[in-house]
Amino acid sequence: MENSDLLAIAEQYGSPVYVYDSAKIVSQYQRLSNAFSGVKKLKLNYAVKALSNLSILKLMKSLGAGLDTVSIQEVRMGLKVGVTPKNIIFTPNGVSLEEIEEVAALGVQINIDNLSILEQFGTKHPNIPVCVRINPHIMAGGNSKISVGHIDSKFGISVHQTPHIVRIVENTGMKINGVHMHTGSDILDIDVFIQASQILFDVAKQFKDLEFMDFGSGFKVPYKEGDIETNIEELGEKLTKRFNTFCENYGKDLELGFEPGKFLVSEAGHFLAKVNVVKQTTSTVFAGIDTGFNHLIRPMFYDSYHRIDNVSNPEGRERFYSVVGYICETDTFGVNRRINEIAEGDILRFKNAGAYCFSMASNYNSRFRPAEILWHNGEAKLIRKRETFEDLLANQVEVSLEAMVSIDK
Ligand SMILES: *Cc1c(COP(=O)(O)O)cnc(C)c1O
Protein backbone atom coordinates (compact mmCIF):
# COMPACT_ATOMS: atom_id res chain seq x y z
CA MET A 1 0.00 0.00 0.00
CA GLU A 2 1.31 3.41 -0.95
CA ASN A 3 0.90 6.55 1.13
CA SER A 4 -1.33 7.89 -1.61
CA ASP A 5 -3.67 4.88 -1.18
CA LEU A 6 -3.91 5.56 2.55
CA LEU A 7 -4.59 9.24 2.00
CA ALA A 8 -7.27 8.44 -0.55
CA ILE A 9 -8.94 6.11 1.95
CA ALA A 10 -8.86 8.76 4.70
CA GLU A 11 -10.29 11.25 2.23
CA GLN A 12 -13.11 8.98 1.09
CA TYR A 13 -14.07 7.29 4.36
CA GLY A 14 -13.04 9.96 6.84
CA SER A 15 -10.85 9.59 9.91
CA PRO A 16 -10.07 7.81 12.05
CA VAL A 17 -10.19 4.63 10.00
CA TYR A 18 -8.70 1.14 10.16
CA VAL A 19 -7.22 -0.35 6.98
CA TYR A 20 -6.23 -4.01 6.60
CA ASP A 21 -4.01 -5.28 3.80
CA SER A 22 -5.23 -8.74 2.78
CA ALA A 23 -1.97 -9.57 0.99
CA LYS A 24 -0.07 -9.32 4.28
CA ILE A 25 -2.51 -11.67 6.01
CA VAL A 26 -2.14 -14.16 3.17
CA SER A 27 1.66 -14.03 3.23
CA GLN A 28 1.78 -14.50 7.01
CA TYR A 29 -0.53 -17.50 6.70
CA GLN A 30 1.66 -18.99 4.01
CA ARG A 31 4.81 -18.37 6.00
CA LEU A 32 3.42 -20.28 8.97
CA SER A 33 2.13 -23.12 6.78
CA ASN A 34 5.49 -23.40 5.04
CA ALA A 35 7.37 -23.55 8.34
CA PHE A 36 5.34 -26.64 9.24
CA SER A 37 5.22 -28.26 5.83
CA GLY A 38 6.92 -31.31 7.36
CA VAL A 39 3.83 -32.07 9.45
CA LYS A 40 1.26 -34.38 7.79
CA LYS A 41 -1.80 -32.73 9.29
CA LEU A 42 -1.42 -29.04 10.14
CA LYS A 43 -4.34 -26.96 11.38
CA LEU A 44 -4.17 -23.20 11.79
CA ASN A 45 -7.08 -21.84 13.77
CA TYR A 46 -7.23 -18.07 13.55
CA ALA A 47 -7.85 -16.45 16.96
CA VAL A 48 -11.00 -14.47 16.23
CA LYS A 49 -10.63 -12.10 19.17
CA ALA A 50 -7.62 -10.40 17.53
CA LEU A 51 -9.75 -8.95 14.74
CA SER A 52 -13.26 -10.25 14.42
CA ASN A 53 -14.68 -8.54 11.33
CA LEU A 54 -16.76 -11.01 9.28
CA SER A 55 -14.83 -10.22 6.09
CA ILE A 56 -11.56 -11.06 7.85
CA LEU A 57 -13.09 -14.36 9.01
CA LYS A 58 -14.14 -15.02 5.41
CA LEU A 59 -10.61 -14.36 4.23
CA MET A 60 -9.29 -16.80 6.83
CA LYS A 61 -11.78 -19.41 5.70
CA SER A 62 -10.71 -18.98 2.07
CA LEU A 63 -7.11 -19.65 3.15
CA GLY A 64 -8.17 -22.92 4.77
CA ALA A 65 -7.91 -21.68 8.35
CA GLY A 66 -10.19 -22.83 11.13
CA LEU A 67 -11.15 -20.54 14.00
CA ASP A 68 -10.18 -20.30 17.63
CA THR A 69 -13.01 -18.75 19.62
CA VAL A 70 -13.53 -17.59 23.19
CA SER A 71 -17.25 -16.79 23.27
CA ILE A 72 -20.39 -18.23 21.74
CA GLN A 73 -20.76 -14.96 19.82
CA GLU A 74 -17.42 -15.54 18.11
CA VAL A 75 -18.55 -19.08 17.31
CA ARG A 76 -21.74 -17.73 15.74
CA MET A 77 -19.80 -15.24 13.63
CA GLY A 78 -17.64 -18.08 12.32
CA LEU A 79 -20.71 -20.18 11.49
CA LYS A 80 -22.28 -17.15 9.82
CA VAL A 81 -19.46 -16.92 7.27
CA GLY A 82 -19.73 -20.65 6.61
CA VAL A 83 -16.90 -22.11 8.67
CA THR A 84 -17.95 -25.66 9.53
CA PRO A 85 -18.36 -26.43 13.25
CA LYS A 86 -15.62 -29.02 13.21
CA ASN A 87 -13.20 -26.30 12.04
CA ILE A 88 -13.94 -24.21 15.11
CA ILE A 89 -12.43 -24.72 18.54
CA PHE A 90 -13.95 -23.09 21.61
CA THR A 91 -11.31 -22.15 24.18
CA PRO A 92 -13.10 -20.06 26.75
CA ASN A 93 -11.94 -19.14 30.21
CA GLY A 94 -14.28 -18.85 33.13
CA VAL A 95 -17.49 -19.16 31.11
CA SER A 96 -20.55 -21.03 32.33
CA LEU A 97 -21.25 -24.72 31.77
CA GLU A 98 -24.43 -23.63 29.97
CA GLU A 99 -22.49 -21.65 27.36
CA ILE A 100 -20.09 -24.55 26.81
CA GLU A 101 -23.04 -26.93 26.35
CA GLU A 102 -24.67 -24.55 23.87
CA VAL A 103 -21.48 -24.39 21.83
CA ALA A 104 -21.03 -28.17 22.01
CA ALA A 105 -24.57 -28.60 20.69
CA LEU A 106 -23.50 -26.64 17.60
CA GLY A 107 -20.91 -29.34 16.88
CA VAL A 108 -17.91 -27.18 17.75
CA GLN A 109 -14.79 -28.66 19.35
CA ILE A 110 -14.76 -27.85 23.06
CA ASN A 111 -11.57 -27.07 24.95
CA ILE A 112 -11.94 -27.17 28.75
CA ASP A 113 -9.62 -25.31 31.06
CA ASN A 114 -10.63 -26.33 34.57
CA LEU A 115 -11.35 -29.54 36.47
CA SER A 116 -14.74 -28.50 37.79
CA ILE A 117 -16.25 -27.96 34.34
CA LEU A 118 -14.44 -31.02 32.98
CA GLU A 119 -16.07 -33.21 35.59
CA GLN A 120 -19.53 -31.69 35.15
CA PHE A 121 -19.34 -31.80 31.35
CA GLY A 122 -17.98 -35.34 31.29
CA THR A 123 -20.68 -36.55 33.64
CA LYS A 124 -23.49 -35.06 31.57
CA HIS A 125 -22.03 -35.61 28.08
CA PRO A 126 -19.64 -38.57 28.15
CA ASN A 127 -20.11 -39.03 24.40
CA ILE A 128 -18.81 -35.60 23.39
CA PRO A 129 -15.03 -35.73 23.12
CA VAL A 130 -13.25 -32.68 24.50
CA CYS A 131 -9.82 -31.13 24.46
CA VAL A 132 -8.12 -30.09 27.69
CA ARG A 133 -6.13 -26.92 28.13
CA ILE A 134 -2.96 -27.61 30.07
CA ASN A 135 -0.95 -24.98 31.90
CA PRO A 136 2.69 -26.09 31.58
CA HIS A 137 3.82 -23.26 33.91
CA ILE A 138 6.31 -21.90 31.47
CA MET A 139 6.80 -18.15 31.30
CA ALA A 140 6.81 -16.92 27.75
CA GLY A 141 7.71 -13.28 27.42
CA GLY A 142 8.08 -10.90 30.34
CA ASN A 143 4.81 -9.01 30.72
CA SER A 144 2.44 -10.66 33.21
CA LYS A 145 -0.58 -9.13 31.48
CA ILE A 146 0.12 -11.23 28.43
CA SER A 147 1.78 -14.29 29.94
CA VAL A 148 -0.81 -16.89 30.66
CA GLY A 149 1.20 -20.03 31.36
CA HIS A 150 2.86 -19.18 34.66
CA ILE A 151 2.05 -20.56 38.10
CA ASP A 152 -0.36 -17.82 39.20
CA SER A 153 -2.20 -17.70 35.90
CA LYS A 154 -5.94 -18.33 35.80
CA PHE A 155 -5.59 -20.16 32.48
CA GLY A 156 -5.55 -23.89 31.94
CA ILE A 157 -5.40 -26.98 34.12
CA SER A 158 -2.07 -27.28 35.89
CA VAL A 159 0.13 -29.96 34.41
CA HIS A 160 0.54 -31.23 37.97
CA GLN A 161 -3.19 -32.03 37.99
CA THR A 162 -2.94 -34.41 35.04
CA PRO A 163 -3.60 -37.42 37.32
CA HIS A 164 -6.86 -35.76 38.32
CA ILE A 165 -7.85 -35.34 34.64
CA VAL A 166 -7.10 -39.01 34.09
CA ARG A 167 -9.31 -39.93 37.05
CA ILE A 168 -12.20 -37.80 35.77
CA VAL A 169 -11.88 -39.45 32.36
CA GLU A 170 -11.99 -42.92 33.94
CA ASN A 171 -14.90 -42.09 36.21
CA THR A 172 -17.08 -40.45 33.58
CA GLY A 173 -16.14 -42.50 30.53
CA MET A 174 -15.56 -39.30 28.56
CA LYS A 175 -13.01 -39.05 25.78
CA ILE A 176 -10.14 -36.59 25.52
CA ASN A 177 -9.49 -36.00 21.83
CA GLY A 178 -7.00 -33.16 22.13
CA VAL A 179 -4.48 -31.52 24.44
CA HIS A 180 -3.83 -27.81 24.26
CA MET A 181 -1.54 -25.18 25.66
CA HIS A 182 -1.27 -21.44 25.11
CA THR A 183 1.61 -20.03 27.06
CA GLY A 184 1.28 -16.32 26.44
CA SER A 185 1.53 -13.67 23.86
CA ASP A 186 5.26 -13.41 23.22
CA ILE A 187 7.41 -16.36 22.21
CA LEU A 188 10.85 -14.84 22.21
CA ASP A 189 12.87 -17.93 22.90
CA ILE A 190 12.18 -20.98 20.77
CA ASP A 191 13.83 -23.28 23.29
CA VAL A 192 11.45 -22.16 26.04
CA PHE A 193 8.55 -22.96 23.75
CA ILE A 194 10.06 -26.35 22.94
CA GLN A 195 10.37 -27.04 26.69
CA ALA A 196 6.68 -26.27 27.13
CA SER A 197 5.80 -28.50 24.18
CA GLN A 198 7.80 -31.31 25.75
CA ILE A 199 5.58 -31.02 28.81
CA LEU A 200 2.52 -31.23 26.57
CA PHE A 201 3.89 -34.38 24.89
CA ASP A 202 4.29 -35.96 28.32
CA VAL A 203 0.67 -35.17 29.11
CA ALA A 204 -0.51 -36.35 25.69
CA LYS A 205 0.96 -39.81 26.18
CA GLN A 206 -1.52 -40.41 28.96
CA PHE A 207 -4.59 -40.12 26.74
CA LYS A 208 -5.40 -42.86 24.25
CA ASP A 209 -8.06 -41.19 22.08
CA LEU A 210 -6.18 -38.13 20.85
CA GLU A 211 -6.83 -36.71 17.41
CA PHE A 212 -4.87 -33.49 17.76
CA MET A 213 -2.41 -31.47 19.77
CA ASP A 214 -2.83 -27.71 19.88
CA PHE A 215 0.18 -25.57 20.73
CA GLY A 216 -1.76 -22.31 21.01
CA SER A 217 -0.02 -19.18 19.93
CA GLY A 218 2.20 -16.40 21.15
CA PHE A 219 4.10 -15.72 17.97
CA LYS A 220 5.75 -12.36 18.34
CA VAL A 221 5.80 -9.91 15.46
CA PRO A 222 8.04 -6.82 15.29
CA TYR A 223 6.42 -3.60 16.53
CA LYS A 224 9.45 -1.35 16.39
CA GLU A 225 12.71 -1.12 14.51
CA GLY A 226 15.05 -3.85 15.67
CA ASP A 227 12.38 -5.85 17.57
CA ILE A 228 13.02 -9.55 17.71
CA GLU A 229 10.26 -11.63 16.25
CA THR A 230 9.55 -15.31 16.73
CA ASN A 231 11.74 -17.29 14.39
CA ILE A 232 8.91 -19.28 12.84
CA GLU A 233 11.18 -21.27 10.58
CA GLU A 234 13.39 -22.41 13.47
CA LEU A 235 10.31 -23.26 15.52
CA GLY A 236 8.89 -25.20 12.57
CA GLU A 237 12.02 -27.21 12.17
CA LYS A 238 12.44 -28.05 15.86
CA LEU A 239 8.81 -28.74 16.71
CA THR A 240 8.08 -30.71 13.52
CA LYS A 241 10.87 -33.14 14.36
CA ARG A 242 9.62 -33.68 17.89
CA PHE A 243 5.98 -33.86 16.85
CA ASN A 244 6.61 -36.46 14.16
CA THR A 245 8.63 -38.56 16.60
CA PHE A 246 5.82 -38.29 19.11
CA CYS A 247 3.26 -39.43 16.53
CA GLU A 248 5.39 -42.43 15.63
CA ASN A 249 5.58 -43.49 19.26
CA TYR A 250 1.89 -42.75 19.80
CA GLY A 251 1.07 -44.90 16.79
CA LYS A 252 -1.13 -42.37 14.99
CA ASP A 253 -0.76 -39.26 12.85
CA LEU A 254 -2.27 -36.57 15.01
CA GLU A 255 -3.15 -33.10 13.79
CA LEU A 256 -0.81 -30.32 14.90
CA GLY A 257 -2.71 -27.14 15.64
CA PHE A 258 -1.85 -23.51 16.29
CA GLU A 259 -4.09 -20.54 17.07
CA PRO A 260 -2.34 -17.44 15.80
CA GLY A 261 -4.07 -14.10 16.12
CA LYS A 262 -1.44 -11.39 16.21
CA PHE A 263 0.89 -13.19 13.82
CA LEU A 264 -1.71 -13.27 11.07
CA VAL A 265 -3.24 -9.82 11.33
CA SER A 266 -1.08 -7.40 13.36
CA GLU A 267 1.16 -6.12 10.60
CA ALA A 268 -1.65 -6.08 8.05
CA GLY A 269 -3.36 -3.28 9.97
CA HIS A 270 -2.90 0.48 9.55
CA PHE A 271 -4.80 2.94 11.68
CA LEU A 272 -5.19 6.42 10.22
CA ALA A 273 -5.99 9.49 12.30
CA LYS A 274 -6.04 13.18 11.54
CA VAL A 275 -4.12 15.82 13.47
CA ASN A 276 -6.59 18.22 15.07
CA VAL A 277 -4.09 20.43 16.80
CA VAL A 278 -0.35 20.96 17.15
CA LYS A 279 0.28 22.32 20.61
CA GLN A 280 3.60 23.65 21.78
CA THR A 281 4.15 23.58 25.55
CA THR A 282 7.21 24.52 27.57
CA SER A 283 8.54 20.97 27.41
CA THR A 284 7.27 19.33 24.25
CA VAL A 285 5.24 19.57 21.08
CA PHE A 286 1.96 17.67 21.20
CA ALA A 287 0.24 16.38 18.12
CA GLY A 288 -3.39 15.96 19.13
CA ILE A 289 -5.27 13.54 16.90
CA ASP A 290 -8.93 12.73 16.29
CA THR A 291 -8.89 9.46 18.24
CA GLY A 292 -7.95 8.13 21.66
CA PHE A 293 -7.85 4.96 23.72
CA ASN A 294 -11.47 4.46 22.79
CA HIS A 295 -10.18 3.32 19.39
CA LEU A 296 -6.66 2.06 20.11
CA ILE A 297 -6.00 1.12 23.72
CA ARG A 298 -2.90 -1.05 23.44
CA PRO A 299 -0.36 1.75 24.12
CA MET A 300 -2.14 2.69 27.37
CA PHE A 301 -3.28 -0.80 28.41
CA TYR A 302 -0.16 -2.83 27.64
CA ASP A 303 2.46 -0.09 27.15
CA SER A 304 2.62 -1.31 23.58
CA TYR A 305 4.73 0.54 21.10
CA HIS A 306 3.11 1.32 17.76
CA ARG A 307 5.20 3.06 15.12
CA ILE A 308 3.62 6.31 13.99
CA ASP A 309 4.43 8.12 10.77
CA ASN A 310 3.11 11.11 8.90
CA VAL A 311 1.68 9.90 5.60
CA SER A 312 0.78 13.45 4.57
CA ASN A 313 4.37 14.69 4.74
CA PRO A 314 6.71 11.71 4.47
CA GLU A 315 9.64 13.81 3.22
CA GLY A 316 9.30 16.59 5.80
CA ARG A 317 12.01 17.48 8.29
CA GLU A 318 11.98 15.15 11.30
CA ARG A 319 11.03 16.65 14.64
CA PHE A 320 10.09 15.25 18.04
CA TYR A 321 6.46 14.93 19.05
CA SER A 322 4.25 13.50 21.71
CA VAL A 323 1.21 12.05 20.00
CA VAL A 324 -1.91 12.26 22.16
CA GLY A 325 -5.60 11.55 21.80
CA TYR A 326 -8.76 13.61 22.19
CA ILE A 327 -10.21 11.74 25.15
CA CYS A 328 -10.61 13.46 28.50
CA GLU A 329 -8.03 11.18 30.10
CA THR A 330 -4.31 10.90 29.66
CA ASP A 331 -4.22 9.01 26.41
CA THR A 332 -0.68 9.17 25.12
CA PHE A 333 0.09 7.13 22.05
CA GLY A 334 3.80 7.93 21.97
CA VAL A 335 6.28 10.35 23.55
CA ASN A 336 9.34 11.88 21.93
CA ARG A 337 8.64 10.28 18.60
CA ARG A 338 10.73 11.37 15.67
CA ILE A 339 8.13 12.10 13.01
CA ASN A 340 8.25 14.06 9.75
CA GLU A 341 7.06 17.59 10.45
CA ILE A 342 3.39 17.61 11.39
CA ALA A 343 0.87 20.25 10.36
CA GLU A 344 -2.72 20.42 11.53
CA GLY A 345 -4.85 18.37 9.15
CA ASP A 346 -2.11 15.81 8.42
CA ILE A 347 -2.91 12.12 8.47
CA LEU A 348 -0.82 10.03 10.85
CA ARG A 349 -0.60 6.25 10.47
CA PHE A 350 -0.17 3.71 13.29
CA LYS A 351 1.45 0.47 12.23
CA ASN A 352 0.66 -3.00 13.58
CA ALA A 353 -2.94 -1.96 13.95
CA GLY A 354 -4.51 -5.27 12.93
CA ALA A 355 -4.53 -7.26 16.17
CA TYR A 356 -6.34 -6.23 19.37
CA CYS A 357 -6.99 -2.72 18.08
CA PHE A 358 -10.46 -2.40 16.59
CA SER A 359 -11.58 -5.46 18.54
CA MET A 360 -10.84 -3.61 21.80
CA ALA A 361 -12.44 -0.33 20.70
CA SER A 362 -15.21 1.24 22.75
CA ASN A 363 -17.59 4.18 22.71
CA TYR A 364 -15.96 5.98 25.62
CA ASN A 365 -16.64 9.73 25.51
CA SER A 366 -19.65 8.84 23.35
CA ARG A 367 -17.51 8.66 20.24
CA PHE A 368 -18.29 6.49 17.26
CA ARG A 369 -16.17 3.44 16.57
CA PRO A 370 -14.29 3.90 13.29
CA ALA A 371 -14.89 2.42 9.86
CA GLU A 372 -12.84 -0.59 8.73
CA ILE A 373 -11.47 -1.02 5.21
CA LEU A 374 -10.06 -4.13 3.58
CA TRP A 375 -7.41 -3.39 0.98
CA HIS A 376 -7.80 -6.29 -1.42
CA ASN A 377 -6.32 -6.64 -4.92
CA GLY A 378 -5.51 -2.95 -5.07
CA GLU A 379 -8.98 -1.87 -4.06
CA ALA A 380 -10.42 -0.40 -0.86
CA LYS A 381 -13.49 -2.27 0.33
CA LEU A 382 -15.58 -0.95 3.19
CA ILE A 383 -16.05 -3.82 5.65
CA ARG A 384 -17.56 -1.87 8.55
CA LYS A 385 -19.30 1.46 8.48
CA ARG A 386 -18.38 4.16 10.94
CA GLU A 387 -20.97 4.27 13.70
CA THR A 388 -23.58 6.96 13.79
CA PHE A 389 -25.38 8.88 16.50
CA GLU A 390 -28.30 6.45 16.09
CA ASP A 391 -25.97 3.51 16.80
CA LEU A 392 -24.87 5.16 20.04
CA LEU A 393 -28.45 5.47 21.21
CA ALA A 394 -29.74 2.21 19.74
CA ASN A 395 -30.09 0.26 23.00
CA GLN A 396 -30.78 3.10 25.35
CA VAL A 397 -34.23 3.29 26.81
CA GLU A 398 -35.41 6.75 27.69
CA VAL A 399 -37.83 6.58 30.58
CA SER A 400 -40.18 9.21 31.78
CA LEU A 401 -38.96 10.38 35.16
CA GLU A 402 -41.64 12.76 36.35
CA ALA A 403 -43.36 10.21 38.50
CA MET A 404 -40.13 8.95 40.00
CA VAL A 405 -38.67 12.17 41.24
CA SER A 406 -40.19 14.19 43.98
CA ILE A 407 -38.24 16.99 45.53
CA ASP A 408 -39.51 18.29 48.83
CA LYS A 409 -39.82 22.01 48.71
C1 LIG B 1 -5.74 -14.88 22.42
C2 LIG B 1 -5.48 -16.30 22.19
C3 LIG B 1 -4.73 -16.73 21.08
C4 LIG B 1 -4.08 -15.76 20.13
O1 LIG B 1 -2.92 -15.17 20.65
P1 LIG B 1 -1.99 -14.24 19.74
O2 LIG B 1 -0.93 -13.79 20.63
O3 LIG B 1 -2.83 -13.13 19.22
O4 LIG B 1 -1.51 -15.08 18.62
C5 LIG B 1 -4.60 -18.07 20.89
N1 LIG B 1 -5.15 -18.97 21.72
C6 LIG B 1 -5.87 -18.62 22.80
C7 LIG B 1 -6.46 -19.64 23.67
C8 LIG B 1 -6.06 -17.27 23.07
O5 LIG B 1 -6.75 -16.90 24.15
Coordinates of C-alpha atoms in Angstrom, one line a residue, residues 397-408:
V397 CA -34.2 3.3 26.8
E398 CA -35.4 6.8 27.7
V399 CA -37.8 6.6 30.6
S400 CA -40.2 9.2 31.8
L401 CA -39.0 10.4 35.2
E402 CA -41.6 12.8 36.4
A403 CA -43.4 10.2 38.5
M404 CA -40.1 8.9 40.0
V405 CA -38.7 12.2 41.2
S406 CA -40.2 14.2 44.0
I407 CA -38.2 17.0 45.5
D408 CA -39.5 18.3 48.8

